[in-house]
């Protein structure tokens, strides 16, 4: 049996095992071990396994993961999300669909304090959905806006998904973070536009009660003083400034920004008198579990990538693509479609781990800017979070809903306009690499 | 449980839980995994403090703290293996059980049998990790290898490798326990 066949069989079997519920890290690591054994023998398989476990993540770079998770947990276990939403609701109260726009706005700011879509989705399901429904918005619109705008969490730095892309593609995480700022803001703006258009042209989707859309309706804060408003947003502003300012200003590496951000979030939570020792300890433990889960996947991915390289499978795929004379655009579209489809039945981290070792060499042969590739990959994968059957963002919203009568299907229907908006933004980012590369200070275009 | 667990910060798997785990934590082994978890948690906090101290030292006093980078690199591996067994016990590892959960409603025993074998495979893999990391531990211990700059800061590597071996061994046992639980479920289902 040829090495390429071994690689292909290992890849296929790991996909089957993952789909039938096996721990993803275990499946990837085990089949990679078996694959290397079949290709190079037991001694090398053992050595590579040991080094993937003991040394593949033994670098300061990887400490960025627990630090940003820690910061995100501090932020999402206090009421900073609610405060941000309250202020946004007050500011947007004159607009049609103002609470929807406020949700997007608050999510945009919140995204700069957490690295995951899940954190955003769970916090805003609790904060924004009840408020929107109380003001007469339909259930499907309320949950749809929350699920849709939660994807900003992964696009606007810090972002766990970008960290993982940076690690696998071996490119600067700081540059990746920076590349997400403009597209993230663009997506937020596009979401707001969609909401405005829906409330003008399809009000029945947004509300059952036309009065609710009238200007001035809604907002949990009425007649609050300016100072208390400032007090509500100041902590978030400090955090965003520390993380984004620190990285973009060149003051911090991402790891240091994570450390400083976690410390700042800790002091803010303390100052808000929301941090009991018990909560603090639970946050720290949770950070450990999330770190273990993600890092174990990264270890498995390191071995998997080596197995693939030894098998020659990515090289063969690259050759085949070259022989097919497809050209860059066809390959890019094919790649984005594949990861969007994979997003229907795999979680975003696993998609990156499995697909990137194949595609990165192919795109490198086209001299593709990998930072831009990372950015469009993240958007495409995030679209998968919103589409059935396995829209993870949607499930998180569902799990955090107080009103369990809202069905998963309703949520998917509600997110549909947001999903389409994302596709539009993805197309824009593909067409205009400048959107991603502007702040990074790189010039590159595929056409 | 309060806020942090409700936030489900693992963006990976929304509350994935194989059905019906017996309440853990009371057995001595459960307490042992918790102890490792506590040490790992403290290590994370130490890392956070170390990163900040380094930033302050560099920015404020123009003197970065020697060895912090090396310490953090080694610690992250240790954290993963200190938390590994407990993460498994709390079912927070990443798996994709959307389809299998549906199948479990129709054929609970078949799925229990499947999980039984998957956990057994997991135990096998972790045991393989123990076997192959052990020589690295011995090498580092006997050779007295360290990370850092000679004469400035020397962090011995072997304790971190010992943690990997210990964590992998503990996770092996946790997988075996899980496998046994699923086996009993498949078996009892047959009788009742």
JSON list of N, CA and C in Angstrom, two decimals, chain A residues 125-193:
[
{"chain": "A", "resi": 125, "resn": "UNK", "atom": "N", "xyz": [-27.51, 36.27, 24.73]},
{"chain": "A", "resi": 125, "resn": "UNK", "atom": "CA", "xyz": [-28.81, 35.60, 24.77]},
{"chain": "A", "resi": 125, "resn": "UNK", "atom": "C", "xyz": [-29.52, 35.96, 26.06]},
{"chain": "A", "resi": 126, "resn": "UNK", "atom": "N", "xyz": [-28.76, 36.03, 27.15]},
{"chain": "A", "resi": 126, "resn": "UNK", "atom": "CA", "xyz": [-29.37, 36.33, 28.44]},
{"chain": "A", "resi": 126, "resn": "UNK", "atom": "C", "xyz": [-29.69, 37.81, 28.57]},
{"chain": "A", "resi": 127, "resn": "UNK", "atom": "N", "xyz": [-28.84, 38.65, 27.99]},
{"chain": "A", "resi": 127, "resn": "UNK", "atom": "CA", "xyz": [-29.01, 40.09, 28.20]},
{"chain": "A", "resi": 127, "resn": "UNK", "atom": "C", "xyz": [-30.00, 40.69, 27.19]},
{"chain": "A", "resi": 128, "resn": "UNK", "atom": "N", "xyz": [-29.80, 40.40, 25.91]},
{"chain": "A", "resi": 128, "resn": "UNK", "atom": "CA", "xyz": [-30.52, 41.15, 24.88]},
{"chain": "A", "resi": 128, "resn": "UNK", "atom": "C", "xyz": [-31.85, 40.51, 24.48]},
{"chain": "A", "resi": 129, "resn": "UNK", "atom": "N", "xyz": [-31.90, 39.18, 24.45]},
{"chain": "A", "resi": 129, "resn": "UNK", "atom": "CA", "xyz": [-33.12, 38.54, 23.95]},
{"chain": "A", "resi": 129, "resn": "UNK", "atom": "C", "xyz": [-34.35, 38.89, 24.80]},
{"chain": "A", "resi": 130, "resn": "UNK", "atom": "N", "xyz": [-34.29, 38.76, 26.14]},
{"chain": "A", "resi": 130, "resn": "UNK", "atom": "CA", "xyz": [-35.48, 39.11, 26.92]},
{"chain": "A", "resi": 130, "resn": "UNK", "atom": "C", "xyz": [-35.90, 40.57, 26.72]},
{"chain": "A", "resi": 131, "resn": "UNK", "atom": "N", "xyz": [-34.90, 41.45, 26.65]},
{"chain": "A", "resi": 131, "resn": "UNK", "atom": "CA", "xyz": [-35.18, 42.87, 26.49]},
{"chain": "A", "resi": 131, "resn": "UNK", "atom": "C", "xyz": [-35.88, 43.14, 25.15]},
{"chain": "A", "resi": 132, "resn": "UNK", "atom": "N", "xyz": [-35.37, 42.52, 24.09]},
{"chain": "A", "resi": 132, "resn": "UNK", "atom": "CA", "xyz": [-35.97, 42.73, 22.77]},
{"chain": "A", "resi": 132, "resn": "UNK", "atom": "C", "xyz": [-37.39, 42.19, 22.73]},
{"chain": "A", "resi": 133, "resn": "UNK", "atom": "N", "xyz": [-37.59, 41.00, 23.29]},
{"chain": "A", "resi": 133, "resn": "UNK", "atom": "CA", "xyz": [-38.92, 40.41, 23.23]},
{"chain": "A", "resi": 133, "resn": "UNK", "atom": "C", "xyz": [-39.91, 41.20, 24.08]},
{"chain": "A", "resi": 134, "resn": "UNK", "atom": "N", "xyz": [-39.42, 41.76, 25.19]},
{"chain": "A", "resi": 134, "resn": "UNK", "atom": "CA", "xyz": [-40.29, 42.57, 26.03]},
{"chain": "A", "resi": 134, "resn": "UNK", "atom": "C", "xyz": [-40.77, 43.80, 25.27]},
{"chain": "A", "resi": 135, "resn": "UNK", "atom": "N", "xyz": [-39.95, 44.27, 24.34]},
{"chain": "A", "resi": 135, "resn": "UNK", "atom": "CA", "xyz": [-40.34, 45.44, 23.57]},
{"chain": "A", "resi": 135, "resn": "UNK", "atom": "C", "xyz": [-41.04, 45.09, 22.27]},
{"chain": "A", "resi": 136, "resn": "UNK", "atom": "N", "xyz": [-41.49, 43.87, 22.15]},
{"chain": "A", "resi": 136, "resn": "UNK", "atom": "CA", "xyz": [-42.36, 43.52, 21.03]},
{"chain": "A", "resi": 136, "resn": "UNK", "atom": "C", "xyz": [-41.67, 42.97, 19.79]},
{"chain": "A", "resi": 137, "resn": "UNK", "atom": "N", "xyz": [-40.36, 42.71, 19.88]},
{"chain": "A", "resi": 137, "resn": "UNK", "atom": "CA", "xyz": [-39.70, 42.10, 18.74]},
{"chain": "A", "resi": 137, "resn": "UNK", "atom": "C", "xyz": [-40.06, 40.62, 18.69]},
{"chain": "A", "resi": 138, "resn": "UNK", "atom": "N", "xyz": [-40.06, 40.04, 17.47]},
{"chain": "A", "resi": 138, "resn": "UNK", "atom": "CA", "xyz": [-40.37, 38.62, 17.38]},
{"chain": "A", "resi": 138, "resn": "UNK", "atom": "C", "xyz": [-39.23, 37.81, 17.98]},
{"chain": "A", "resi": 139, "resn": "UNK", "atom": "N", "xyz": [-39.60, 36.59, 18.41]},
{"chain": "A", "resi": 139, "resn": "UNK", "atom": "CA", "xyz": [-38.59, 35.72, 19.01]},
{"chain": "A", "resi": 139, "resn": "UNK", "atom": "C", "xyz": [-37.51, 35.40, 17.99]},
{"chain": "A", "resi": 140, "resn": "UNK", "atom": "N", "xyz": [-37.92, 35.10, 16.75]},
{"chain": "A", "resi": 140, "resn": "UNK", "atom": "CA", "xyz": [-36.91, 34.64, 15.81]},
{"chain": "A", "resi": 140, "resn": "UNK", "atom": "C", "xyz": [-35.95, 35.78, 15.44]},
{"chain": "A", "resi": 141, "resn": "UNK", "atom": "N", "xyz": [-36.46, 37.01, 15.37]},
{"chain": "A", "resi": 141, "resn": "UNK", "atom": "CA", "xyz": [-35.57, 38.13, 15.08]},
{"chain": "A", "resi": 141, "resn": "UNK", "atom": "C", "xyz": [-34.60, 38.36, 16.25]},
{"chain": "A", "resi": 142, "resn": "UNK", "atom": "N", "xyz": [-35.14, 38.34, 17.47]},
{"chain": "A", "resi": 142, "resn": "UNK", "atom": "CA", "xyz": [-34.29, 38.59, 18.63]},
{"chain": "A", "resi": 142, "resn": "UNK", "atom": "C", "xyz": [-33.14, 37.58, 18.71]},
{"chain": "A", "resi": 143, "resn": "UNK", "atom": "N", "xyz": [-33.48, 36.31, 18.63]},
{"chain": "A", "resi": 143, "resn": "UNK", "atom": "CA", "xyz": [-32.42, 35.30, 18.74]},
{"chain": "A", "resi": 143, "resn": "UNK", "atom": "C", "xyz": [-31.53, 35.33, 17.51]},
{"chain": "A", "resi": 144, "resn": "UNK", "atom": "N", "xyz": [-32.13, 35.64, 16.36]},
{"chain": "A", "resi": 144, "resn": "UNK", "atom": "CA", "xyz": [-31.34, 35.69, 15.13]},
{"chain": "A", "resi": 144, "resn": "UNK", "atom": "C", "xyz": [-30.27, 36.76, 15.20]},
{"chain": "A", "resi": 145, "resn": "UNK", "atom": "N", "xyz": [-30.64, 37.92, 15.71]},
{"chain": "A", "resi": 145, "resn": "UNK", "atom": "CA", "xyz": [-29.67, 39.01, 15.83]},
{"chain": "A", "resi": 145, "resn": "UNK", "atom": "C", "xyz": [-28.55, 38.63, 16.78]},
{"chain": "A", "resi": 146, "resn": "UNK", "atom": "N", "xyz": [-28.92, 38.01, 17.90]},
{"chain": "A", "resi": 146, "resn": "UNK", "atom": "CA", "xyz": [-27.90, 37.64, 18.88]},
{"chain": "A", "resi": 146, "resn": "UNK", "atom": "C", "xyz": [-26.95, 36.60, 18.30]},
{"chain": "A", "resi": 147, "resn": "UNK", "atom": "N", "xyz": [-27.50, 35.54, 17.71]},
{"chain": "A", "resi": 147, "resn": "UNK", "atom": "CA", "xyz": [-26.65, 34.49, 17.16]},
{"chain": "A", "resi": 147, "resn": "UNK", "atom": "C", "xyz": [-25.78, 35.06, 16.04]},
{"chain": "A", "resi": 148, "resn": "UNK", "atom": "N", "xyz": [-26.38, 35.86, 15.17]},
{"chain": "A", "resi": 148, "resn": "UNK", "atom": "CA", "xyz": [-25.63, 36.42, 14.05]},
{"chain": "A", "resi": 148, "resn": "UNK", "atom": "C", "xyz": [-24.51, 37.31, 14.51]},
{"chain": "A", "resi": 149, "resn": "UNK", "atom": "N", "xyz": [-24.83, 38.26, 15.41]},
{"chain": "A", "resi": 149, "resn": "UNK", "atom": "CA", "xyz": [-23.79, 39.21, 15.77]},
{"chain": "A", "resi": 149, "resn": "UNK", "atom": "C", "xyz": [-22.74, 38.58, 16.68]},
{"chain": "A", "resi": 150, "resn": "UNK", "atom": "N", "xyz": [-23.04, 37.42, 17.26]},
{"chain": "A", "resi": 150, "resn": "UNK", "atom": "CA", "xyz": [-22.03, 36.80, 18.12]},
{"chain": "A", "resi": 150, "resn": "UNK", "atom": "C", "xyz": [-20.81, 36.36, 17.33]},
{"chain": "A", "resi": 151, "resn": "UNK", "atom": "N", "xyz": [-20.95, 36.17, 16.02]},
{"chain": "A", "resi": 151, "resn": "UNK", "atom": "CA", "xyz": [-19.77, 35.75, 15.25]},
{"chain": "A", "resi": 151, "resn": "UNK", "atom": "C", "xyz": [-18.70, 36.84, 15.22]},
{"chain": "A", "resi": 152, "resn": "UNK", "atom": "N", "xyz": [-19.10, 38.06, 15.57]},
{"chain": "A", "resi": 152, "resn": "UNK", "atom": "CA", "xyz": [-18.10, 39.11, 15.66]},
{"chain": "A", "resi": 152, "resn": "UNK", "atom": "C", "xyz": [-17.03, 38.75, 16.69]},
{"chain": "A", "resi": 153, "resn": "UNK", "atom": "N", "xyz": [-17.41, 37.94, 17.66]},
{"chain": "A", "resi": 153, "resn": "UNK", "atom": "CA", "xyz": [-16.47, 37.54, 18.71]},
{"chain": "A", "resi": 153, "resn": "UNK", "atom": "C", "xyz": [-15.20, 36.91, 18.16]},
{"chain": "A", "resi": 154, "resn": "UNK", "atom": "N", "xyz": [-15.32, 36.18, 17.06]},
{"chain": "A", "resi": 154, "resn": "UNK", "atom": "CA", "xyz": [-14.17, 35.50, 16.49]},
{"chain": "A", "resi": 154, "resn": "UNK", "atom": "C", "xyz": [-13.44, 36.35, 15.46]},
{"chain": "A", "resi": 155, "resn": "UNK", "atom": "N", "xyz": [-14.13, 37.38, 14.98]},
{"chain": "A", "resi": 155, "resn": "UNK", "atom": "CA", "xyz": [-13.53, 38.16, 13.91]},
{"chain": "A", "resi": 155, "resn": "UNK", "atom": "C", "xyz": [-12.75, 39.34, 14.46]},
{"chain": "A", "resi": 156, "resn": "UNK", "atom": "N", "xyz": [-13.33, 39.96, 15.52]},
{"chain": "A", "resi": 156, "resn": "UNK", "atom": "CA", "xyz": [-12.67, 41.10, 16.12]},
{"chain": "A", "resi": 156, "resn": "UNK", "atom": "C", "xyz": [-11.71, 40.58, 17.19]},
{"chain": "A", "resi": 157, "resn": "UNK", "atom": "N", "xyz": [-10.47, 40.99, 17.14]},
{"chain": "A", "resi": 157, "resn": "UNK", "atom": "CA", "xyz": [-9.50, 40.44, 18.09]},
{"chain": "A", "resi": 157, "resn": "UNK", "atom": "C", "xyz": [-9.83, 40.80, 19.53]},
{"chain": "A", "resi": 158, "resn": "UNK", "atom": "N", "xyz": [-9.40, 40.02, 20.50]},
{"chain": "A", "resi": 158, "resn": "UNK", "atom": "CA", "xyz": [-8.69, 38.75, 20.37]},
{"chain": "A", "resi": 158, "resn": "UNK", "atom": "C", "xyz": [-9.61, 37.66, 19.86]},
{"chain": "A", "resi": 159, "resn": "UNK", "atom": "N", "xyz": [-9.05, 36.66, 19.23]},
{"chain": "A", "resi": 159, "resn": "UNK", "atom": "CA", "xyz": [-9.85, 35.61, 18.66]},
{"chain": "A", "resi": 159, "resn": "UNK", "atom": "C", "xyz": [-9.11, 34.29, 18.75]},
{"chain": "A", "resi": 160, "resn": "UNK", "atom": "N", "xyz": [-9.72, 33.32, 19.42]},
{"chain": "A", "resi": 160, "resn": "UNK", "atom": "CA", "xyz": [-9.08, 32.01, 19.57]},
{"chain": "A", "resi": 160, "resn": "UNK", "atom": "C", "xyz": [-8.86, 31.36, 18.20]},
{"chain": "A", "resi": 161, "resn": "UNK", "atom": "N", "xyz": [-9.82, 31.56, 17.32]},
{"chain": "A", "resi": 161, "resn": "UNK", "atom": "CA", "xyz": [-9.70, 30.94, 16.00]},
{"chain": "A", "resi": 161, "resn": "UNK", "atom": "C", "xyz": [-8.51, 31.50, 15.23]},
{"chain": "A", "resi": 162, "resn": "UNK", "atom": "N", "xyz": [-8.28, 32.80, 15.36]},
{"chain": "A", "resi": 162, "resn": "UNK", "atom": "CA", "xyz": [-7.13, 33.40, 14.68]},
{"chain": "A", "resi": 162, "resn": "UNK", "atom": "C", "xyz": [-5.83, 32.91, 15.30]},
{"chain": "A", "resi": 163, "resn": "UNK", "atom": "N", "xyz": [-5.83, 32.74, 16.62]},
{"chain": "A", "resi": 163, "resn": "UNK", "atom": "CA", "xyz": [-4.63, 32.21, 17.27]},
{"chain": "A", "resi": 163, "resn": "UNK", "atom": "C", "xyz": [-4.30, 30.85, 16.67]},
{"chain": "A", "resi": 164, "resn": "UNK", "atom": "N", "xyz": [-5.33, 30.02, 16.52]},
{"chain": "A", "resi": 164, "resn": "UNK", "atom": "CA", "xyz": [-5.10, 28.67, 16.02]},
{"chain": "A", "resi": 164, "resn": "UNK", "atom": "C", "xyz": [-4.65, 28.70, 14.56]},
{"chain": "A", "resi": 165, "resn": "UNK", "atom": "N", "xyz": [-5.26, 29.58, 13.77]},
{"chain": "A", "resi": 165, "resn": "UNK", "atom": "CA", "xyz": [-4.80, 29.70, 12.38]},
{"chain": "A", "resi": 165, "resn": "UNK", "atom": "C", "xyz": [-3.34, 30.13, 12.34]},
{"chain": "A", "resi": 166, "resn": "UNK", "atom": "N", "xyz": [-3.01, 31.13, 13.16]},
{"chain": "A", "resi": 166, "resn": "UNK", "atom": "CA", "xyz": [-1.64, 31.62, 13.19]},
{"chain": "A", "resi": 166, "resn": "UNK", "atom": "C", "xyz": [-0.64, 30.54, 13.58]},
{"chain": "A", "resi": 167, "resn": "UNK", "atom": "N", "xyz": [-1.04, 29.71, 14.54]},
{"chain": "A", "resi": 167, "resn": "UNK", "atom": "CA", "xyz": [-0.15, 28.64, 14.99]},
{"chain": "A", "resi": 167, "resn": "UNK", "atom": "C", "xyz": [0.06, 27.62, 13.88]},
{"chain": "A", "resi": 168, "resn": "UNK", "atom": "N", "xyz": [-1.03, 27.22, 13.22]},
{"chain": "A", "resi": 168, "resn": "UNK", "atom": "CA", "xyz": [-0.91, 26.18, 12.21]},
{"chain": "A", "resi": 168, "resn": "UNK", "atom": "C", "xyz": [-0.17, 26.71, 10.97]},
{"chain": "A", "resi": 169, "resn": "UNK", "atom": "N", "xyz": [-0.51, 27.94, 10.56]},
{"chain": "A", "resi": 169, "resn": "UNK", "atom": "CA", "xyz": [0.09, 28.48, 9.35]},
{"chain": "A", "resi": 169, "resn": "UNK", "atom": "C", "xyz": [1.45, 29.09, 9.64]},
{"chain": "A", "resi": 170, "resn": "UNK", "atom": "N", "xyz": [1.80, 29.17, 10.93]},
{"chain": "A", "resi": 170, "resn": "UNK", "atom": "CA", "xyz": [3.09, 29.72, 11.32]},
{"chain": "A", "resi": 170, "resn": "UNK", "atom": "C", "xyz": [3.26, 31.17, 10.85]},
{"chain": "A", "resi": 171, "resn": "UNK", "atom": "N", "xyz": [2.23, 31.98, 11.12]},
{"chain": "A", "resi": 171, "resn": "UNK", "atom": "CA", "xyz": [2.34, 33.40, 10.79]},
{"chain": "A", "resi": 171, "resn": "UNK", "atom": "C", "xyz": [2.03, 34.22, 12.05]},
{"chain": "A", "resi": 172, "resn": "UNK", "atom": "N", "xyz": [2.27, 35.51, 11.95]},
{"chain": "A", "resi": 172, "resn": "UNK", "atom": "CA", "xyz": [2.16, 36.36, 13.13]},
{"chain": "A", "resi": 172, "resn": "UNK", "atom": "C", "xyz": [0.72, 36.48, 13.61]},
{"chain": "A", "resi": 173, "resn": "UNK", "atom": "N", "xyz": [0.50, 36.11, 14.89]},
{"chain": "A", "resi": 173, "resn": "UNK", "atom": "CA", "xyz": [-0.84, 36.22, 15.46]},
{"chain": "A", "resi": 173, "resn": "UNK", "atom": "C", "xyz": [-1.23, 37.68, 15.61]},
{"chain": "A", "resi": 174, "resn": "UNK", "atom": "N", "xyz": [-0.26, 38.53, 15.92]},
{"chain": "A", "resi": 174, "resn": "UNK", "atom": "CA", "xyz": [-0.56, 39.96, 16.06]},
{"chain": "A", "resi": 174, "resn": "UNK", "atom": "C", "xyz": [-1.08, 40.53, 14.73]},
{"chain": "A", "resi": 175, "resn": "UNK", "atom": "N", "xyz": [-0.44, 40.14, 13.62]},
{"chain": "A", "resi": 175, "resn": "UNK", "atom": "CA", "xyz": [-0.90, 40.62, 12.31]},
{"chain": "A", "resi": 175, "resn": "UNK", "atom": "C", "xyz": [-2.30, 40.10, 12.00]},
{"chain": "A", "resi": 176, "resn": "UNK", "atom": "N", "xyz": [-2.53, 38.83, 12.33]},
{"chain": "A", "resi": 176, "resn": "UNK", "atom": "CA", "xyz": [-3.86, 38.26, 12.10]},
{"chain": "A", "resi": 176, "resn": "UNK", "atom": "C", "xyz": [-4.91, 39.04, 12.88]},
{"chain": "A", "resi": 177, "resn": "UNK", "atom": "N", "xyz": [-4.61, 39.30, 14.15]},
{"chain": "A", "resi": 177, "resn": "UNK", "atom": "CA", "xyz": [-5.53, 40.08, 14.98]},
{"chain": "A", "resi": 177, "resn": "UNK", "atom": "C", "xyz": [-5.83, 41.41, 14.30]},
{"chain": "A", "resi": 178, "resn": "UNK", "atom": "N", "xyz": [-4.76, 42.09, 13.89]},
{"chain": "A", "resi": 178, "resn": "UNK", "atom": "CA", "xyz": [-4.93, 43.41, 13.29]},
{"chain": "A", "resi": 178, "resn": "UNK", "atom": "C", "xyz": [-5.78, 43.33, 12.03]},
{"chain": "A", "resi": 179, "resn": "UNK", "atom": "N", "xyz": [-5.60, 42.24, 11.28]},
{"chain": "A", "resi": 179, "resn": "UNK", "atom": "CA", "xyz": [-6.34, 42.13, 10.01]},
{"chain": "A", "resi": 179, "resn": "UNK", "atom": "C", "xyz": [-7.84, 41.98, 10.24]},
{"chain": "A", "resi": 180, "resn": "UNK", "atom": "N", "xyz": [-8.24, 41.58, 11.44]},
{"chain": "A", "resi": 180, "resn": "UNK", "atom": "CA", "xyz": [-9.67, 41.37, 11.69]},
{"chain": "A", "resi": 180, "resn": "UNK", "atom": "C", "xyz": [-10.43, 42.64, 12.02]},
{"chain": "A", "resi": 181, "resn": "UNK", "atom": "N", "xyz": [-9.72, 43.73, 12.31]},
{"chain": "A", "resi": 181, "resn": "UNK", "atom": "CA", "xyz": [-10.40, 44.92, 12.83]},
{"chain": "A", "resi": 181, "resn": "UNK", "atom": "C", "xyz": [-11.32, 45.53, 11.77]},
{"chain": "A", "resi": 182, "resn": "UNK", "atom": "N", "xyz": [-10.78, 45.83, 10.59]},
{"chain": "A", "resi": 182, "resn": "UNK", "atom": "CA", "xyz": [-11.60, 46.49, 9.57]},
{"chain": "A", "resi": 182, "resn": "UNK", "atom": "C", "xyz": [-12.75, 45.59, 9.10]},
{"chain": "A", "resi": 183, "resn": "UNK", "atom": "N", "xyz": [-12.48, 44.33, 8.72]},
{"chain": "A", "resi": 183, "resn": "UNK", "atom": "CA", "xyz": [-13.61, 43.47, 8.31]},
{"chain": "A", "resi": 183, "resn": "UNK", "atom": "C", "xyz": [-14.63, 43.29, 9.44]},
{"chain": "A", "resi": 184, "resn": "UNK", "atom": "N", "xyz": [-14.15, 43.24, 10.69]},
{"chain": "A", "resi": 184, "resn": "UNK", "atom": "CA", "xyz": [-15.08, 43.09, 11.81]},
{"chain": "A", "resi": 184, "resn": "UNK", "atom": "C", "xyz": [-16.01, 44.28, 11.91]},
{"chain": "A", "resi": 185, "resn": "UNK", "atom": "N", "xyz": [-15.45, 45.47, 11.79]},
{"chain": "A", "resi": 185, "resn": "UNK", "atom": "CA", "xyz": [-16.29, 46.68, 11.84]},
{"chain": "A", "resi": 185, "resn": "UNK", "atom": "C", "xyz": [-17.21, 46.73, 10.63]},
{"chain": "A", "resi": 186, "resn": "UNK", "atom": "N", "xyz": [-16.69, 46.31, 9.48]},
{"chain": "A", "resi": 186, "resn": "UNK", "atom": "CA", "xyz": [-17.51, 46.29, 8.27]},
{"chain": "A", "resi": 186, "resn": "UNK", "atom": "C", "xyz": [-18.70, 45.34, 8.45]},
{"chain": "A", "resi": 187, "resn": "UNK", "atom": "N", "xyz": [-18.42, 44.16, 9.04]},
{"chain": "A", "resi": 187, "resn": "UNK", "atom": "CA", "xyz": [-19.50, 43.20, 9.25]},
{"chain": "A", "resi": 187, "resn": "UNK", "atom": "C", "xyz": [-20.54, 43.77, 10.22]},
{"chain": "A", "resi": 188, "resn": "UNK", "atom": "N", "xyz": [-20.08, 44.43, 11.28]},
{"chain": "A", "resi": 188, "resn": "UNK", "atom": "CA", "xyz": [-21.00, 45.03, 12.23]},
{"chain": "A", "resi": 188, "resn": "UNK", "atom": "C", "xyz": [-21.89, 46.05, 11.53]},
{"chain": "A", "resi": 189, "resn": "UNK", "atom": "N", "xyz": [-21.26, 46.86, 10.69]},
{"chain": "A", "resi": 189, "resn": "UNK", "atom": "CA", "xyz": [-22.01, 47.88, 9.95]},
{"chain": "A", "resi": 189, "resn": "UNK", "atom": "C", "xyz": [-23.03, 47.22, 9.01]},
{"chain": "A", "resi": 190, "resn": "UNK", "atom": "N", "xyz": [-22.59, 46.13, 8.37]},
{"chain": "A", "resi": 190, "resn": "UNK", "atom": "CA", "xyz": [-23.48, 45.42, 7.44]},
{"chain": "A", "resi": 190, "resn": "UNK", "atom": "C", "xyz": [-24.66, 44.82, 8.21]},
{"chain": "A", "resi": 191, "resn": "UNK", "atom": "N", "xyz": [-24.40, 44.28, 9.39]},
{"chain": "A", "resi": 191, "resn": "UNK", "atom": "CA", "xyz": [-25.49, 43.74, 10.22]},
{"chain": "A", "resi": 191, "resn": "UNK", "atom": "C", "xyz": [-26.50, 44.85, 10.54]},
{"chain": "A", "resi": 192, "resn": "UNK", "atom": "N", "xyz": [-26.00, 46.02, 10.93]},
{"chain": "A", "resi": 192, "resn": "UNK", "atom": "CA", "xyz": [-26.89, 47.13, 11.26]},
{"chain": "A", "resi": 192, "resn": "UNK", "atom": "C", "xyz": [-27.73, 47.52, 10.06]},
{"chain": "A", "resi": 193, "resn": "UNK", "atom": "N", "xyz": [-27.10, 47.56, 8.89]},
{"chain": "A", "resi": 193, "resn": "UNK", "atom": "CA", "xyz": [-27.83, 47.90, 7.67]},
{"chain": "A", "resi": 193, "resn": "UNK", "atom": "C", "xyz": [-28.94, 46.87, 7.42]}
]
